[in-house]
Amino acid sequence: MTPVVLIAEELAPSAIDVLAYDFDVRHVDGTDRPALLQAVAEADALIVRSATRVDAEVIAAGAALKVIARAGVGLDNVEVPAATARGVMVVNAPTSNIVSAAEQAIALLLSVARHTASASASLKGGQWKRSRYTGVELQGKTVGVVGLGRIGVLFAQRMASFGTRLIAYDPYIQPARAAQLGVRLVGLEELLRESDFISVHLPRTPETFGLIGEKELALVKPGVRIVNAARGGLVDEQALAIALREGRVAGAGLDVFVTEPTTESPLFGFENVVVTPHLGASTVEAQDKAGLSVARSVKLALQGEFVPDAVNVQAGGVVDEDVRPLLSLAEKLGRVFTAVAGGVAASVTVEVRGEIVSHDVGVLRLAATKGLFASVVDERVTYVNAPQLAADRGVEVELLVSDEPAEHQNLVTVRGALPDGRTVSVAGTLTLTATREISKLTGVDDFDLDLTADGVLLFFRYSDRPGVIGAIGTLLGESGVNIAAMQVARREAGGEALMTLTVDSSVDAELLSAVAAAIGSSRGSVVDLRAL
């Protein structure tokens, strides 16, 4: 069936276009709780903005949910732990509004410096009072930037063009990086004492909430102007109102408040305060970018691809294009490992060798872990819950990389120790044809193979002797199972051998056992790779 994408709030038409061809796109009013709970029951993906509350109840109602996407930066309205526990990926659009947010901070700062909003209101009210609204220039002034994250950097870069001196407080940035930006790093108290303008660009955390309060505002340079377009509560609104009333602060611009939405604040009564209703991301461009970003992420998630913007995946970030094709290979190797091992390993190492290790290959450990548990648990295994499934079972999955030359240009090996003391390993690589890259199985334990890792694979270990191939072919043929490919690997004639077959249809446990018994194999294994 075509996957269902449920859109709970307004989304840019360009974003809907990304989804409409491949998915069944449906709409619901996310603020209508009963309607949302009913509609999400059939959804594979849910897209919201800020008005829809996606809590544990909604996530539980969405039994088929694979991904929840918020078309914006924050995730305050999405209960991420509940989604993670259910293996549901959560994505957002972390860079969609950074330009808009930086520009909003600059707009507020300029408006405060030149009394733009109050002068406009006065003139519209029939008054022409030029002298009352004399402002100050930015050139030559010291601008303090609290937080040099992505938005803080954009703000600083733009403020530099006004001929300002830039200082910043951010304990998590290196001085060399700040110097590259033309910014001098200082402590918070020094920033408060030196700045003519202060702009806050921090996330709201227990450590940053109330960062600029009564104590800090007692240190500011007289006549300072303060802007907060980041998160409400970073600047204490009551303390700021007192500082404005006492004249220590000459003006303020706020786009965010400790409680939102709000129509009341002690700051609203000051003519030298400019306020806006959280408009940092409210530009046509930001909304388009947010919608397009999450639409692409949803499409990747529903197609089984790795999603760089997934916030609850341990190996987040951009996956290099050279690494991306190895994700499917690593997951297939994880599945083959569990099938051959016949159970869960006590510990597993994902080894990556070759030229590919010049890139970040950490995501391959995650992909292999996903494959390891695909046939072990009843629940759906995803990039989200795979690490937790491993932790719950006490399985430590490590990554080992080496740039030493291998038999193949790049080689991925999943190697593990089982509780009974056995060691199992499976290895694979990618081969390039004229049209595509093919996952190849190159080895199981110390048996060399050259088999396409696709379809339904059967594995049998037995003592090498005549007639085994015929016996297997007869039994499978009588059951209507067609053999597409077969390989036999052995160490020596008459010794232990490994037969690997690719067949065109599923093989049940009863048939697998019958074949194993007929050839004297201690155990037969089957793994279905058709869905990958």
PDB file of C-alpha atoms in Angstrom, residues 203-455:
ATOM      1  CA  PRO A 203      19.154  27.929  23.152  1.00  0.00           C
ATOM      2  CA  ARG A 204      16.870  27.817  26.172  1.00  0.00           C
ATOM      3  CA  THR A 205      18.283  25.311  28.654  1.00  0.00           C
ATOM      4  CA  PRO A 206      18.339  25.097  32.463  1.00  0.00           C
ATOM      5  CA  GLU A 207      21.781  26.728  32.304  1.00  0.00           C
ATOM      6  CA  THR A 208      20.764  29.622  30.052  1.00  0.00           C
ATOM      7  CA  PHE A 209      17.304  30.367  31.454  1.00  0.00           C
ATOM      8  CA  GLY A 210      17.492  33.746  33.194  1.00  0.00           C
ATOM      9  CA  LEU A 211      21.101  34.185  32.088  1.00  0.00           C
ATOM     10  CA  ILE A 212      20.669  37.953  31.994  1.00  0.00           C
ATOM     11  CA  GLY A 213      18.788  38.834  35.155  1.00  0.00           C
ATOM     12  CA  GLU A 214      18.830  41.453  37.899  1.00  0.00           C
ATOM     13  CA  LYS A 215      22.460  40.832  38.854  1.00  0.00           C
ATOM     14  CA  GLU A 216      23.682  40.997  35.259  1.00  0.00           C
ATOM     15  CA  LEU A 217      21.632  44.062  34.373  1.00  0.00           C
ATOM     16  CA  ALA A 218      23.250  45.892  37.287  1.00  0.00           C
ATOM     17  CA  LEU A 219      26.580  45.528  35.456  1.00  0.00           C
ATOM     18  CA  VAL A 220      25.582  46.871  32.041  1.00  0.00           C
ATOM     19  CA  LYS A 221      27.023  49.963  30.439  1.00  0.00           C
ATOM     20  CA  PRO A 222      24.572  52.854  30.971  1.00  0.00           C
ATOM     21  CA  GLY A 223      22.472  53.410  27.865  1.00  0.00           C
ATOM     22  CA  VAL A 224      22.843  49.869  26.531  1.00  0.00           C
ATOM     23  CA  ARG A 225      20.205  48.494  24.191  1.00  0.00           C
ATOM     24  CA  ILE A 226      19.322  44.789  24.450  1.00  0.00           C
ATOM     25  CA  VAL A 227      17.793  42.485  21.837  1.00  0.00           C
ATOM     26  CA  ASN A 228      16.468  38.942  22.317  1.00  0.00           C
ATOM     27  CA  ALA A 229      15.197  37.134  19.240  1.00  0.00           C
ATOM     28  CA  ALA A 230      16.345  33.691  20.403  1.00  0.00           C
ATOM     29  CA  ARG A 231      14.248  32.146  23.180  1.00  0.00           C
ATOM     30  CA  GLY A 232      11.990  33.633  25.833  1.00  0.00           C
ATOM     31  CA  GLY A 233      13.352  33.677  29.366  1.00  0.00           C
ATOM     32  CA  LEU A 234      17.010  34.132  28.483  1.00  0.00           C
ATOM     33  CA  VAL A 235      16.579  37.753  29.533  1.00  0.00           C
ATOM     34  CA  ASP A 236      14.538  38.129  32.731  1.00  0.00           C
ATOM     35  CA  GLU A 237      11.575  40.279  31.665  1.00  0.00           C
ATOM     36  CA  GLN A 238      10.826  41.637  35.146  1.00  0.00           C
ATOM     37  CA  ALA A 239      14.469  42.580  35.727  1.00  0.00           C
ATOM     38  CA  LEU A 240      14.651  44.183  32.287  1.00  0.00           C
ATOM     39  CA  ALA A 241      11.536  46.260  33.014  1.00  0.00           C
ATOM     40  CA  ILE A 242      13.138  47.560  36.221  1.00  0.00           C
ATOM     41  CA  ALA A 243      16.384  48.405  34.386  1.00  0.00           C
ATOM     42  CA  LEU A 244      14.416  50.275  31.710  1.00  0.00           C
ATOM     43  CA  ARG A 245      12.416  52.174  34.324  1.00  0.00           C
ATOM     44  CA  GLU A 246      15.599  53.191  36.119  1.00  0.00           C
ATOM     45  CA  GLY A 247      17.233  54.296  32.855  1.00  0.00           C
ATOM     46  CA  ARG A 248      20.159  51.869  33.013  1.00  0.00           C
ATOM     47  CA  VAL A 249      18.913  50.295  29.780  1.00  0.00           C
ATOM     48  CA  ALA A 250      18.035  52.728  26.989  1.00  0.00           C
ATOM     49  CA  GLY A 251      15.892  50.369  24.972  1.00  0.00           C
ATOM     50  CA  ALA A 252      15.078  46.771  24.169  1.00  0.00           C
ATOM     51  CA  GLY A 253      13.788  44.663  21.294  1.00  0.00           C
ATOM     52  CA  LEU A 254      12.106  41.320  21.952  1.00  0.00           C
ATOM     53  CA  ASP A 255      10.683  38.747  19.586  1.00  0.00           C
ATOM     54  CA  VAL A 256      10.322  36.032  22.241  1.00  0.00           C
ATOM     55  CA  PHE A 257       8.809  35.804  25.713  1.00  0.00           C
ATOM     56  CA  VAL A 258       8.945  33.489  28.683  1.00  0.00           C
ATOM     57  CA  THR A 259       5.289  32.546  28.081  1.00  0.00           C
ATOM     58  CA  GLU A 260       3.928  32.332  24.553  1.00  0.00           C
ATOM     59  CA  PRO A 261       1.537  33.347  23.205  1.00  0.00           C
ATOM     60  CA  THR A 262       1.177  36.409  25.394  1.00  0.00           C
ATOM     61  CA  THR A 263      -0.535  39.786  25.161  1.00  0.00           C
ATOM     62  CA  GLU A 264       0.621  41.057  28.543  1.00  0.00           C
ATOM     63  CA  SER A 265       4.111  41.894  29.745  1.00  0.00           C
ATOM     64  CA  PRO A 266       5.669  44.541  31.995  1.00  0.00           C
ATOM     65  CA  LEU A 267       7.686  45.538  28.930  1.00  0.00           C
ATOM     66  CA  PHE A 268       4.702  46.490  26.767  1.00  0.00           C
ATOM     67  CA  GLY A 269       4.242  49.837  28.520  1.00  0.00           C
ATOM     68  CA  PHE A 270       7.641  51.226  27.496  1.00  0.00           C
ATOM     69  CA  GLU A 271       7.833  53.399  24.388  1.00  0.00           C
ATOM     70  CA  ASN A 272      11.505  52.502  23.965  1.00  0.00           C
ATOM     71  CA  VAL A 273      10.745  48.780  23.749  1.00  0.00           C
ATOM     72  CA  VAL A 274       9.989  47.130  20.389  1.00  0.00           C
ATOM     73  CA  VAL A 275       8.122  43.819  20.582  1.00  0.00           C
ATOM     74  CA  THR A 276       7.032  41.321  17.936  1.00  0.00           C
ATOM     75  CA  PRO A 277       5.086  38.030  18.290  1.00  0.00           C
ATOM     76  CA  HIS A 278       7.898  35.527  17.687  1.00  0.00           C
ATOM     77  CA  LEU A 279       8.436  36.414  14.036  1.00  0.00           C
ATOM     78  CA  GLY A 280      12.025  35.132  13.746  1.00  0.00           C
ATOM     79  CA  ALA A 281      11.062  32.349  11.360  1.00  0.00           C
ATOM     80  CA  SER A 282       8.083  34.133   9.830  1.00  0.00           C
ATOM     81  CA  THR A 283       9.376  34.819   6.361  1.00  0.00           C
ATOM     82  CA  VAL A 284       8.232  33.272   3.117  1.00  0.00           C
ATOM     83  CA  GLU A 285      11.736  31.949   2.512  1.00  0.00           C
ATOM     84  CA  ALA A 286      12.095  30.361   5.963  1.00  0.00           C
ATOM     85  CA  GLN A 287       8.715  28.645   5.732  1.00  0.00           C
ATOM     86  CA  ASP A 288       9.533  27.322   2.275  1.00  0.00           C
ATOM     87  CA  LYS A 289      12.934  26.063   3.430  1.00  0.00           C
ATOM     88  CA  ALA A 290      11.466  24.414   6.534  1.00  0.00           C
ATOM     89  CA  GLY A 291       8.726  22.687   4.567  1.00  0.00           C
ATOM     90  CA  LEU A 292      11.059  21.511   1.830  1.00  0.00           C
ATOM     91  CA  SER A 293      13.626  20.292   4.334  1.00  0.00           C
ATOM     92  CA  VAL A 294      11.229  18.106   6.318  1.00  0.00           C
ATOM     93  CA  ALA A 295       9.453  16.898   3.186  1.00  0.00           C
ATOM     94  CA  ARG A 296      12.754  15.601   1.846  1.00  0.00           C
ATOM     95  CA  SER A 297      13.565  14.024   5.206  1.00  0.00           C
ATOM     96  CA  VAL A 298      10.167  12.308   5.342  1.00  0.00           C
ATOM     97  CA  LYS A 299      10.679  10.981   1.832  1.00  0.00           C
ATOM     98  CA  LEU A 300      14.101   9.581   2.774  1.00  0.00           C
ATOM     99  CA  ALA A 301      12.720   8.003   5.952  1.00  0.00           C
ATOM    100  CA  LEU A 302       9.808   6.308   4.209  1.00  0.00           C
ATOM    101  CA  GLN A 303      12.138   5.019   1.502  1.00  0.00           C
ATOM    102  CA  GLY A 304      14.384   3.468   4.152  1.00  0.00           C
ATOM    103  CA  GLU A 305      17.263   5.865   3.597  1.00  0.00           C
ATOM    104  CA  PHE A 306      19.400   7.486   6.269  1.00  0.00           C
ATOM    105  CA  VAL A 307      18.058  10.885   7.334  1.00  0.00           C
ATOM    106  CA  PRO A 308      20.723  13.466   8.275  1.00  0.00           C
ATOM    107  CA  ASP A 309      18.306  15.716  10.224  1.00  0.00           C
ATOM    108  CA  ALA A 310      16.952  12.954  12.486  1.00  0.00           C
ATOM    109  CA  VAL A 311      17.319  14.306  16.015  1.00  0.00           C
ATOM    110  CA  ASN A 312      16.955  10.962  17.790  1.00  0.00           C
ATOM    111  CA  VAL A 313      19.459   8.977  15.740  1.00  0.00           C
ATOM    112  CA  GLN A 314      22.852   8.463  17.355  1.00  0.00           C
ATOM    113  CA  ALA A 315      24.816   8.965  14.151  1.00  0.00           C
ATOM    114  CA  GLY A 316      23.250  12.204  13.008  1.00  0.00           C
ATOM    115  CA  GLY A 317      24.784  14.623  10.564  1.00  0.00           C
ATOM    116  CA  VAL A 318      25.450  14.530   6.871  1.00  0.00           C
ATOM    117  CA  VAL A 319      26.513  11.149   5.486  1.00  0.00           C
ATOM    118  CA  ASP A 320      29.174  11.450   2.815  1.00  0.00           C
ATOM    119  CA  GLU A 321      27.988  10.417  -0.637  1.00  0.00           C
ATOM    120  CA  ASP A 322      30.784   7.836  -0.820  1.00  0.00           C
ATOM    121  CA  VAL A 323      29.631   6.289   2.483  1.00  0.00           C
ATOM    122  CA  ARG A 324      25.894   6.288   1.773  1.00  0.00           C
ATOM    123  CA  PRO A 325      25.876   3.183  -0.521  1.00  0.00           C
ATOM    124  CA  LEU A 326      27.571   1.191   2.250  1.00  0.00           C
ATOM    125  CA  LEU A 327      24.598   1.699   4.599  1.00  0.00           C
ATOM    126  CA  SER A 328      22.561  -0.994   2.882  1.00  0.00           C
ATOM    127  CA  LEU A 329      25.575  -3.314   2.745  1.00  0.00           C
ATOM    128  CA  ALA A 330      26.244  -2.929   6.481  1.00  0.00           C
ATOM    129  CA  GLU A 331      22.600  -3.610   7.340  1.00  0.00           C
ATOM    130  CA  LYS A 332      22.569  -6.712   5.139  1.00  0.00           C
ATOM    131  CA  LEU A 333      25.739  -7.983   6.798  1.00  0.00           C
ATOM    132  CA  GLY A 334      24.109  -7.500  10.190  1.00  0.00           C
ATOM    133  CA  ARG A 335      21.136  -9.598   9.072  1.00  0.00           C
ATOM    134  CA  VAL A 336      23.362 -12.330   7.620  1.00  0.00           C
ATOM    135  CA  PHE A 337      25.427 -12.391  10.812  1.00  0.00           C
ATOM    136  CA  THR A 338      22.387 -13.035  13.014  1.00  0.00           C
ATOM    137  CA  ALA A 339      21.127 -15.740  10.652  1.00  0.00           C
ATOM    138  CA  VAL A 340      24.468 -17.557  10.517  1.00  0.00           C
ATOM    139  CA  ALA A 341      25.082 -17.144  14.250  1.00  0.00           C
ATOM    140  CA  GLY A 342      21.637 -18.435  15.089  1.00  0.00           C
ATOM    141  CA  GLY A 343      21.145 -15.896  17.852  1.00  0.00           C
ATOM    142  CA  VAL A 344      22.300 -12.671  19.453  1.00  0.00           C
ATOM    143  CA  ALA A 345      26.025 -12.140  19.973  1.00  0.00           C
ATOM    144  CA  ALA A 346      27.537 -11.115  23.280  1.00  0.00           C
ATOM    145  CA  SER A 347      29.640  -8.458  21.542  1.00  0.00           C
ATOM    146  CA  VAL A 348      30.028  -7.280  17.969  1.00  0.00           C
ATOM    147  CA  THR A 349      32.668  -5.332  16.089  1.00  0.00           C
ATOM    148  CA  VAL A 350      31.959  -3.611  12.787  1.00  0.00           C
ATOM    149  CA  GLU A 351      35.260  -3.430  10.913  1.00  0.00           C
ATOM    150  CA  VAL A 352      35.678  -1.028   7.994  1.00  0.00           C
ATOM    151  CA  ARG A 353      38.811  -1.213   5.875  1.00  0.00           C
ATOM    152  CA  GLY A 354      40.003   0.591   2.782  1.00  0.00           C
ATOM    153  CA  GLU A 355      39.920   4.019   1.207  1.00  0.00           C
ATOM    154  CA  ILE A 356      36.460   4.772   2.583  1.00  0.00           C
ATOM    155  CA  VAL A 357      37.805   5.344   6.108  1.00  0.00           C
ATOM    156  CA  SER A 358      39.091   8.745   4.997  1.00  0.00           C
ATOM    157  CA  HIS A 359      35.430   9.710   5.511  1.00  0.00           C
ATOM    158  CA  ASP A 360      33.346   9.499   8.680  1.00  0.00           C
ATOM    159  CA  VAL A 361      32.019   5.917   8.613  1.00  0.00           C
ATOM    160  CA  GLY A 362      30.483   5.885  12.113  1.00  0.00           C
ATOM    161  CA  VAL A 363      27.006   5.523  10.648  1.00  0.00           C
ATOM    162  CA  LEU A 364      27.908   2.041   9.373  1.00  0.00           C
ATOM    163  CA  ARG A 365      27.954   0.749  12.941  1.00  0.00           C
ATOM    164  CA  LEU A 366      24.393   2.013  13.326  1.00  0.00           C
ATOM    165  CA  ALA A 367      23.300   0.383  10.060  1.00  0.00           C
ATOM    166  CA  ALA A 368      24.858  -2.941  11.039  1.00  0.00           C
ATOM    167  CA  THR A 369      23.167  -2.783  14.465  1.00  0.00           C
ATOM    168  CA  LYS A 370      19.836  -2.237  12.735  1.00  0.00           C
ATOM    169  CA  GLY A 371      20.430  -5.378  10.694  1.00  0.00           C
ATOM    170  CA  LEU A 372      21.556  -7.436  13.692  1.00  0.00           C
ATOM    171  CA  PHE A 373      18.177  -7.140  15.410  1.00  0.00           C
ATOM    172  CA  ALA A 374      15.826  -7.096  12.406  1.00  0.00           C
ATOM    173  CA  SER A 375      14.859 -10.763  12.854  1.00  0.00           C
ATOM    174  CA  VAL A 376      15.380 -10.937  16.618  1.00  0.00           C
ATOM    175  CA  VAL A 377      12.599  -8.730  17.966  1.00  0.00           C
ATOM    176  CA  ASP A 378       8.911  -8.441  17.161  1.00  0.00           C
ATOM    177  CA  GLU A 379       8.968  -4.657  16.902  1.00  0.00           C
ATOM    178  CA  ARG A 380      10.123  -2.757  13.856  1.00  0.00           C
ATOM    179  CA  VAL A 381      13.852  -2.016  14.060  1.00  0.00           C
ATOM    180  CA  THR A 382      14.937   1.433  12.895  1.00  0.00           C
ATOM    181  CA  TYR A 383      17.990   3.657  13.043  1.00  0.00           C
ATOM    182  CA  VAL A 384      16.285   5.191  16.070  1.00  0.00           C
ATOM    183  CA  ASN A 385      15.739   2.209  18.358  1.00  0.00           C
ATOM    184  CA  ALA A 386      18.532  -0.118  17.192  1.00  0.00           C
ATOM    185  CA  PRO A 387      21.108   1.187  19.734  1.00  0.00           C
ATOM    186  CA  GLN A 388      18.574   0.837  22.562  1.00  0.00           C
ATOM    187  CA  LEU A 389      17.702  -2.707  21.499  1.00  0.00           C
ATOM    188  CA  ALA A 390      21.398  -3.574  21.646  1.00  0.00           C
ATOM    189  CA  ALA A 391      21.793  -1.916  25.049  1.00  0.00           C
ATOM    190  CA  ASP A 392      18.728  -3.693  26.436  1.00  0.00           C
ATOM    191  CA  ARG A 393      20.298  -7.028  25.514  1.00  0.00           C
ATOM    192  CA  GLY A 394      23.751  -6.117  26.752  1.00  0.00           C
ATOM    193  CA  VAL A 395      25.269  -6.225  23.271  1.00  0.00           C
ATOM    194  CA  GLU A 396      28.103  -3.767  22.770  1.00  0.00           C
ATOM    195  CA  VAL A 397      28.644  -2.847  19.127  1.00  0.00           C
ATOM    196  CA  GLU A 398      32.034  -1.286  18.419  1.00  0.00           C
ATOM    197  CA  LEU A 399      33.519   0.275  15.311  1.00  0.00           C
ATOM    198  CA  LEU A 400      37.031  -0.514  14.076  1.00  0.00           C
ATOM    199  CA  VAL A 401      38.497   1.319  11.084  1.00  0.00           C
ATOM    200  CA  SER A 402      41.707   0.727   9.190  1.00  0.00           C
ATOM    201  CA  ASP A 403      43.157   2.257   6.038  1.00  0.00           C
ATOM    202  CA  GLU A 404      45.348  -0.792   5.453  1.00  0.00           C
ATOM    203  CA  PRO A 405      44.858  -2.250   1.970  1.00  0.00           C
ATOM    204  CA  ALA A 406      42.314  -5.042   1.757  1.00  0.00           C
ATOM    205  CA  GLU A 407      41.558  -7.566  -0.959  1.00  0.00           C
ATOM    206  CA  HIS A 408      38.759  -5.229  -1.991  1.00  0.00           C
ATOM    207  CA  GLN A 409      38.815  -1.444  -2.332  1.00  0.00           C
ATOM    208  CA  ASN A 410      36.510  -1.220   0.676  1.00  0.00           C
ATOM    209  CA  LEU A 411      35.567  -4.058   2.972  1.00  0.00           C
ATOM    210  CA  VAL A 412      32.994  -4.167   5.795  1.00  0.00           C
ATOM    211  CA  THR A 413      33.119  -7.065   8.255  1.00  0.00           C
ATOM    212  CA  VAL A 414      30.690  -7.799  11.067  1.00  0.00           C
ATOM    213  CA  ARG A 415      32.444  -9.969  13.621  1.00  0.00           C
ATOM    214  CA  GLY A 416      31.037 -11.153  16.928  1.00  0.00           C
ATOM    215  CA  ALA A 417      31.506 -13.466  19.871  1.00  0.00           C
ATOM    216  CA  LEU A 418      28.554 -15.644  20.886  1.00  0.00           C
ATOM    217  CA  PRO A 419      27.654 -16.614  24.460  1.00  0.00           C
ATOM    218  CA  ASP A 420      28.745 -20.221  23.779  1.00  0.00           C
ATOM    219  CA  GLY A 421      32.255 -19.092  22.847  1.00  0.00           C
ATOM    220  CA  ARG A 422      31.915 -19.320  19.060  1.00  0.00           C
ATOM    221  CA  THR A 423      33.129 -16.496  16.839  1.00  0.00           C
ATOM    222  CA  VAL A 424      31.210 -15.618  13.690  1.00  0.00           C
ATOM    223  CA  SER A 425      32.108 -13.160  10.962  1.00  0.00           C
ATOM    224  CA  VAL A 426      30.539 -12.053   7.703  1.00  0.00           C
ATOM    225  CA  ALA A 427      32.165  -9.706   5.213  1.00  0.00           C
ATOM    226  CA  GLY A 428      31.053  -7.791   2.169  1.00  0.00           C
ATOM    227  CA  THR A 429      31.910  -5.098  -0.313  1.00  0.00           C
ATOM    228  CA  LEU A 430      30.384  -3.051  -3.117  1.00  0.00           C
ATOM    229  CA  THR A 431      31.076  -3.707  -6.772  1.00  0.00           C
ATOM    230  CA  LEU A 432      30.343  -1.177  -9.466  1.00  0.00           C
ATOM    231  CA  THR A 433      28.566  -2.139 -12.683  1.00  0.00           C
ATOM    232  CA  ALA A 434      27.730   0.106 -15.609  1.00  0.00           C
ATOM    233  CA  THR A 435      24.434   1.130 -13.998  1.00  0.00           C
ATOM    234  CA  ARG A 436      24.605   0.547 -10.232  1.00  0.00           C
ATOM    235  CA  GLU A 437      26.532  -0.549  -7.171  1.00  0.00           C
ATOM    236  CA  ILE A 438      25.896  -4.102  -6.006  1.00  0.00           C
ATOM    237  CA  SER A 439      26.324  -5.415  -2.466  1.00  0.00           C
ATOM    238  CA  LYS A 440      28.484  -8.544  -2.468  1.00  0.00           C
ATOM    239  CA  LEU A 441      28.961 -11.144   0.242  1.00  0.00           C
ATOM    240  CA  THR A 442      32.692 -11.944   0.249  1.00  0.00           C
ATOM    241  CA  GLY A 443      33.040 -14.243   3.223  1.00  0.00           C
ATOM    242  CA  VAL A 444      31.441 -16.112   6.086  1.00  0.00           C
ATOM    243  CA  ASP A 445      33.911 -16.983   8.836  1.00  0.00           C
ATOM    244  CA  ASP A 446      36.991 -18.134   6.913  1.00  0.00           C
ATOM    245  CA  PHE A 447      35.087 -19.295   3.835  1.00  0.00           C
ATOM    246  CA  ASP A 448      35.568 -17.069   0.771  1.00  0.00           C
ATOM    247  CA  LEU A 449      32.466 -16.192  -1.243  1.00  0.00           C
ATOM    248  CA  ASP A 450      31.514 -14.042  -4.203  1.00  0.00           C
ATOM    249  CA  LEU A 451      27.739 -13.800  -4.020  1.00  0.00           C
ATOM    250  CA  THR A 452      25.282 -10.967  -4.544  1.00  0.00           C
ATOM    251  CA  ALA A 453      23.773 -10.027  -1.179  1.00  0.00           C
ATOM    252  CA  ASP A 454      20.184  -9.995  -2.356  1.00  0.00           C
ATOM    253  CA  GLY A 455      17.072 -12.145  -2.325  1.00  0.00           C
TER     254      GLY A 455
END
